[in-house]
Amino acid sequence: MDYTAQLDTALTRLHDEGRYRTFIDIERRKGHFPHAVWTRPDGTEQPITVWCGNDYLGMGQHPVVLDAMHEALDATGAGSGGTRNISGTTVYHRRLEAELADLHGKEAALLFTSAYIANDATLSTLPKLFPGLIIYSDELNHASMIEGVRRNGGAKRVFRHNDVAHLRELLAADDPNAPKLIAFESIYSMDGDFGPIEAICDLADEFGALTYLDEVHAVGMYGPRGAGVAERDRLAHRIDIINGTLAKAYGVMGGYIAASAKMCDAVRSYAPGFIFTTSLSPSVAAGAAASVAYLKRAPELREAHQTQARILKLRLKGLGLPLIDHGSHIVPVIVGNPVHTKKLSDMLLEDFGIYVQPINFPTVPRGTERLRFTPSPVHGPKDIEALVNALDTLWAHCALNRAEMSA
């Protein structure tokens, strides 16, 4: 086989479909986010505004976080030195897990290097703990959840997105004595819609199932203390396992689950994705703990975040752009063609200094390609004005559809 030719074929296919992704060189500068500097291919620098970042609240540059990281770095050095079982557990990791357990009102929390790994490792391990486990998974669950369910070797059922009636049918069709788990999300990041948490919890109670909720796009941003949508809706006590990230609203990196002490202990003891992975560096754990603690008592940041999202959506609706609005902080504008989406992204960057990545298949279904904007409290009125004017200009220039999408 000509392996190089096969690689060329695979890459050419992505180019032909308009789905080939490129990295651009962006330099974030402390104290200036969402403004950054883009190094163009010719080596020149251009100021830009980042509109697709997941540092939703700007905590990646907050002095509380940076001070904690500096302190830990000076005290311990760079890396953790190993896996949690060998040499990678420190007072910083313990402190962070205690903050997270308290955040979600759970007995314990367990750290992972990312929320992707937390989902994959936990969901692929649960059938070892509950032989015969059947996992019921929303069809639009994140790739990390899908991968974890796929790899676990157990039975799985996929229910139509947010379709509680379909979920009920699947639960009722299975052995009532079989262990069951329902895996879903609080906010689905591509459309920005909410999962029916209470209705799913009701079904879980009725059919004796565990609940597994991914709050990745909600932790830090929803609820009185930032514990997510389940906290906002006073349902956290009905969720058995909560997955969250430290890399979005908390501005650092890493992921975790929060659950009972026995659940966390069992996953810790059986999950290869935890056992054989070097732990987060102490400085990262310290920064994350500081961020979680700070946001527990900073509702004004969450309120400002929601306000910015509402303002941007109202402005874009005023232009008649095809916007999906489910009431969350995520602002998807549908283009519907991968080539056009990439072109719009390129033009926004090169001509207007606005950075937003195109979202194409397989992240979203074909025909729903989009630009996904993530406003934050650190985006000012001038930033919003510049974005709205740029989109208005490009939509007219490219003669794109202005019929508003329904929620």
XYZ file of C-alpha atoms in Angstrom:
407
model
C 0.000 0.000 0.000
C 1.113 3.549 -0.748
C 0.533 5.004 2.713
C 1.435 8.544 1.692
C -1.102 8.433 -1.148
C -3.767 7.254 1.284
C -3.017 10.179 3.572
C -3.203 12.552 0.604
C -6.598 11.111 -0.332
C -7.956 11.525 3.173
C -6.745 15.113 3.473
C -7.873 16.055 -0.041
C -11.360 14.827 0.789
C -11.524 17.264 3.698
C -10.290 20.101 1.473
C -12.860 19.272 -1.233
C -15.703 19.236 1.308
C -14.587 22.526 2.841
C -13.998 20.806 6.193
C -10.210 21.012 6.427
C -9.221 22.836 9.608
C -6.225 25.086 10.043
C -4.615 26.376 13.205
C -3.893 30.060 13.449
C -1.236 31.561 15.668
C -2.944 33.589 18.393
C -1.176 35.229 21.305
C -3.353 36.073 24.285
C -1.983 38.931 26.332
C -2.724 39.126 30.035
C -5.267 41.759 30.912
C -6.438 42.295 27.338
C -8.616 39.251 26.601
C -10.778 38.949 24.462
C -8.340 41.045 22.457
C -5.327 39.148 21.172
C -2.723 39.224 18.416
C -2.789 37.074 15.297
C 0.470 36.316 13.516
C -0.456 36.222 9.857
C 1.118 33.692 7.462
C 3.482 36.433 6.200
C 4.767 36.995 9.756
C 3.054 40.328 10.380
C 0.915 40.830 13.467
C -2.729 41.907 13.508
C -4.878 42.794 16.542
C -7.986 40.623 16.745
C -10.978 40.021 18.985
C -11.653 36.403 19.967
C -15.339 35.493 19.639
C -15.172 31.704 19.835
C -13.223 31.097 23.036
C -14.520 28.973 25.886
C -12.943 31.146 28.575
C -16.519 32.240 29.075
C -15.983 34.588 32.030
C -12.424 35.736 31.399
C -11.127 33.829 34.447
C -8.048 32.766 32.491
C -6.610 36.215 33.184
C -8.140 36.924 36.600
C -5.604 38.002 39.261
C -7.060 35.550 41.812
C -6.282 32.655 39.471
C -2.888 33.922 38.347
C -1.738 34.667 41.892
C -2.667 31.156 43.030
C -0.820 29.623 40.091
C 2.297 31.714 40.708
C 2.303 30.776 44.374
C 2.022 27.052 43.628
C 4.591 27.232 40.847
C 7.092 28.942 43.111
C 6.395 26.443 45.879
C 6.389 23.177 43.926
C 7.861 23.637 40.450
C 6.269 22.791 37.125
C 4.960 19.238 36.878
C 3.195 16.911 39.302
C 5.790 14.182 38.889
C 3.530 11.255 38.125
C 0.135 9.643 38.309
C -2.071 10.225 41.331
C -1.244 6.727 42.597
C 2.524 7.186 42.405
C 3.635 10.729 43.106
C 1.087 13.022 41.513
C -1.202 13.770 44.452
C -0.561 17.021 46.305
C -2.378 19.287 48.717
C -3.439 21.323 45.660
C -5.231 18.358 44.082
C -6.965 17.542 47.350
C -8.000 21.152 47.826
C -9.441 21.330 44.309
C -11.420 18.110 44.731
C -12.822 19.417 48.025
C -13.880 22.666 46.314
C -15.611 20.717 43.538
C -17.396 18.334 45.882
C -18.659 21.327 47.866
C -19.669 23.121 44.671
C -21.998 20.304 43.619
C -23.118 19.245 47.084
C -21.577 15.803 46.642
C -19.486 13.702 48.989
C -16.475 13.641 46.684
C -14.962 14.679 43.370
C -12.304 13.100 41.180
C -9.911 15.040 38.954
C -8.929 14.125 35.404
C -6.664 15.849 32.893
C -9.697 16.952 30.857
C -13.472 16.655 30.870
C -13.133 14.514 27.729
C -11.035 12.005 29.665
C -13.394 12.235 32.647
C -16.352 11.286 30.449
C -14.526 8.622 28.491
C -12.851 7.018 31.511
C -15.931 7.061 33.738
C -18.495 5.860 31.206
C -16.201 3.113 29.921
C -15.528 1.932 33.499
C -19.058 1.841 34.911
C -19.966 -1.565 33.364
C -17.034 -3.051 35.295
C -18.660 -1.778 38.457
C -22.228 -2.689 37.514
C -22.179 -5.896 35.403
C -24.930 -5.932 32.799
C -25.269 -2.134 32.882
C -27.365 -0.597 30.102
C -26.466 2.994 29.221
C -29.124 5.235 27.657
C -27.392 8.077 25.797
C -28.830 11.196 24.158
C -28.017 11.130 20.439
C -26.393 14.578 20.616
C -24.124 13.809 23.541
C -20.531 15.019 23.263
C -18.004 12.850 21.428
C -16.301 12.017 24.738
C -19.516 10.515 26.107
C -20.170 8.621 22.897
C -16.643 7.229 22.961
C -16.898 6.198 26.599
C -20.193 4.405 25.991
C -18.824 2.748 22.836
C -15.714 1.449 24.557
C -17.336 0.041 27.658
C -18.386 -3.214 26.010
C -21.816 -3.097 27.597
C -25.306 -2.567 26.232
C -26.255 0.875 24.996
C -29.429 2.567 23.843
C -29.466 5.898 21.997
C -32.553 8.043 22.470
C -33.617 10.887 20.211
C -32.347 14.256 21.355
C -34.222 15.497 24.440
C -37.050 13.063 23.591
C -38.246 11.889 26.992
C -41.035 9.779 25.470
C -38.526 7.855 23.362
C -36.307 7.383 26.400
C -39.264 5.969 28.305
C -39.951 3.483 25.497
C -36.363 2.262 25.598
C -36.318 1.948 29.388
C -39.635 0.089 29.436
C -38.442 -2.380 26.806
C -35.481 -3.583 28.861
C -35.212 -6.011 31.761
C -36.509 -4.139 34.826
C -33.848 -5.823 36.956
C -30.901 -4.764 34.780
C -28.734 -1.916 36.102
C -29.306 1.247 34.072
C -27.731 4.669 33.599
C -29.014 7.686 31.657
C -26.265 9.917 30.230
C -27.133 13.400 28.980
C -26.053 17.045 29.043
C -27.404 20.161 30.712
C -26.478 22.440 27.780
C -25.749 21.124 24.299
C -23.018 23.369 23.019
C -23.757 23.513 19.303
C -27.404 24.688 19.476
C -27.275 25.988 23.040
C -30.392 24.078 24.118
C -31.044 22.670 27.574
C -31.546 19.041 28.538
C -34.838 18.113 30.301
C -33.135 17.349 33.606
C -36.193 17.044 35.831
C -38.120 14.820 33.405
C -35.118 12.527 32.990
C -34.644 12.340 36.756
C -38.302 11.345 37.082
C -37.764 8.522 34.600
C -34.611 7.455 36.389
C -36.549 7.196 39.654
C -39.339 5.256 37.971
C -37.021 2.734 36.292
C -34.304 2.537 38.936
C -31.599 4.137 36.785
C -28.530 6.154 37.701
C -28.173 9.637 36.192
C -25.010 11.011 34.569
C -25.076 14.702 33.692
C -22.447 16.554 31.654
C -22.412 20.176 32.897
C -19.299 21.201 30.943
C -20.887 24.254 29.298
C -22.725 25.275 32.468
C -20.367 25.010 35.441
C -19.290 28.415 36.669
C -22.056 30.117 34.684
C -25.412 28.884 35.987
C -26.805 28.494 39.481
C -26.359 30.649 42.608
C -22.784 29.426 43.092
C -22.013 28.379 39.532
C -22.610 24.654 39.959
C -24.551 24.489 36.700
C -28.081 24.119 35.407
C -28.889 21.341 37.866
C -28.120 23.719 40.724
C -30.086 26.522 39.061
C -33.111 24.229 38.803
C -32.562 22.754 42.303
C -32.051 19.269 40.904
C -28.388 18.580 41.697
C -29.323 16.203 44.540
C -31.088 13.974 41.989
C -28.003 13.547 39.805
C -25.736 10.637 40.694
C -22.661 11.652 38.683
C -21.895 15.182 37.452
C -19.167 15.801 34.884
C -17.574 19.222 34.615
C -14.606 21.062 33.177
C -12.054 23.485 34.545
C -11.081 24.663 31.059
C -14.064 26.819 30.155
C -15.715 29.143 32.676
C -12.977 28.443 35.229
C -10.308 29.512 32.755
C -7.663 26.857 33.447
C -7.684 23.180 32.371
C -8.750 19.750 33.579
C -11.993 17.875 34.140
C -13.730 16.030 36.944
C -16.661 14.022 38.166
C -18.566 14.745 41.377
C -20.518 11.933 43.010
C -20.735 9.828 46.146
C -17.489 8.958 47.882
C -17.886 5.301 46.961
C -18.557 6.098 43.304
C -15.479 8.285 43.037
C -13.393 5.706 44.883
C -14.526 2.922 42.547
C -13.855 4.933 39.393
C -10.475 5.994 40.810
C -9.608 2.362 41.439
C -10.798 0.856 38.142
C -10.537 3.484 35.369
C -7.359 3.143 33.242
C -7.838 6.736 32.048
C -7.281 7.838 35.628
C -4.828 5.233 36.888
C -2.258 5.556 34.088
C -2.353 9.317 33.447
C -0.004 11.880 34.954
C -1.979 14.264 37.110
C -2.516 17.968 36.544
C 0.401 20.133 37.561
C 0.041 21.628 41.062
C -0.016 25.162 39.644
C -2.972 24.291 37.396
C -4.821 22.637 40.280
C -4.160 25.672 42.478
C -5.435 28.075 39.827
C -8.537 25.991 39.235
C -9.309 25.768 42.948
C -8.977 29.530 43.263
C -11.268 30.041 40.273
C -13.950 27.660 41.572
C -13.854 29.277 45.027
C -14.022 32.789 43.560
C -16.949 32.079 41.231
C -18.989 30.550 44.049
C -19.379 34.101 45.352
C -19.393 36.095 42.093
C -22.965 35.996 40.742
C -22.396 39.396 39.129
C -20.087 37.785 36.556
C -22.746 35.227 35.663
C -25.359 37.969 35.348
C -23.089 40.069 33.135
C -22.393 37.021 30.984
C -26.088 36.372 30.391
C -26.690 40.055 29.686
C -23.981 40.119 27.006
C -25.439 37.020 25.362
C -28.916 38.538 25.311
C -27.628 41.793 23.821
C -25.724 40.021 21.060
C -28.699 37.821 20.180
C -31.044 40.806 20.054
C -28.654 42.699 17.791
C -28.230 39.746 15.420
C -31.971 39.092 15.361
C -32.422 42.743 14.418
C -30.360 42.038 11.307
C -32.528 39.023 10.500
C -29.611 36.609 10.680
C -30.435 32.876 10.962
C -29.830 32.580 14.675
C -30.755 29.706 16.974
C -31.828 30.956 20.409
C -32.679 28.511 23.189
C -32.034 31.014 25.959
C -28.506 29.951 26.840
C -25.244 31.871 26.464
C -24.318 30.157 23.181
C -25.008 32.097 19.975
C -25.007 29.912 16.818
C -25.531 31.613 13.456
C -26.385 29.121 10.725
C -24.663 29.379 7.339
C -25.578 25.928 6.007
C -22.615 25.337 3.708
C -19.114 24.285 4.816
C -17.290 26.231 2.108
C -19.276 29.404 2.797
C -18.798 29.008 6.541
C -15.028 28.723 6.160
C -14.972 31.695 3.788
C -16.956 33.847 6.219
C -14.615 32.868 9.026
C -11.590 33.793 6.907
C -13.074 37.139 5.861
C -14.036 38.054 9.416
C -10.468 37.411 10.529
C -8.576 38.958 7.638
C -10.802 41.953 6.923
C -12.322 42.753 10.322
C -9.955 41.309 12.925
C -12.717 39.077 14.309
C -11.809 35.484 15.124
C -14.532 32.825 15.055
C -13.917 29.273 13.893
C -16.296 27.539 11.451
C -18.264 24.616 12.896
C -18.747 21.885 10.296
C -19.631 18.196 10.017
C -19.133 15.924 11.951
C -19.460 18.338 14.889
C -22.861 19.382 13.504
C -25.074 17.733 10.851
C -24.414 18.554 7.212
C -26.473 21.521 6.095
C -26.310 23.176 9.521
C -22.733 24.474 9.336
C -22.401 27.560 11.456
C -20.427 30.273 13.157
C -20.692 29.858 16.928
C -20.162 32.993 18.996
C -19.435 32.982 22.723
C -19.914 36.452 24.225
C -18.426 37.094 27.649
C -18.435 39.794 30.328
C -15.102 41.026 28.971
C -16.523 41.746 25.510
C -17.330 45.441 25.577
C -19.981 47.453 23.671
C -17.428 48.377 20.989
C -16.600 44.696 20.470
C -20.265 43.834 19.984
C -20.801 46.798 17.665
C -17.816 45.793 15.521
C -19.039 42.191 15.281
C -22.608 43.156 14.365
C -21.447 45.591 11.694
C -19.023 43.050 10.220
C -21.676 40.336 10.009
C -24.168 42.763 8.458
C -21.616 43.744 5.828
C -20.607 40.171 4.986
C -24.174 38.830 4.901
C -25.030 41.524 2.358
C -21.799 41.047 0.382
C -22.318 37.275 0.153
C -26.099 37.547 -0.404
C -26.821 35.056 2.399
C -30.178 34.138 3.855
C -31.535 36.465 6.550
C -34.584 34.439 7.551
C -34.374 33.845 11.304
C -34.135 30.255 12.495
C -36.739 29.029 14.949
C -35.645 27.865 18.368
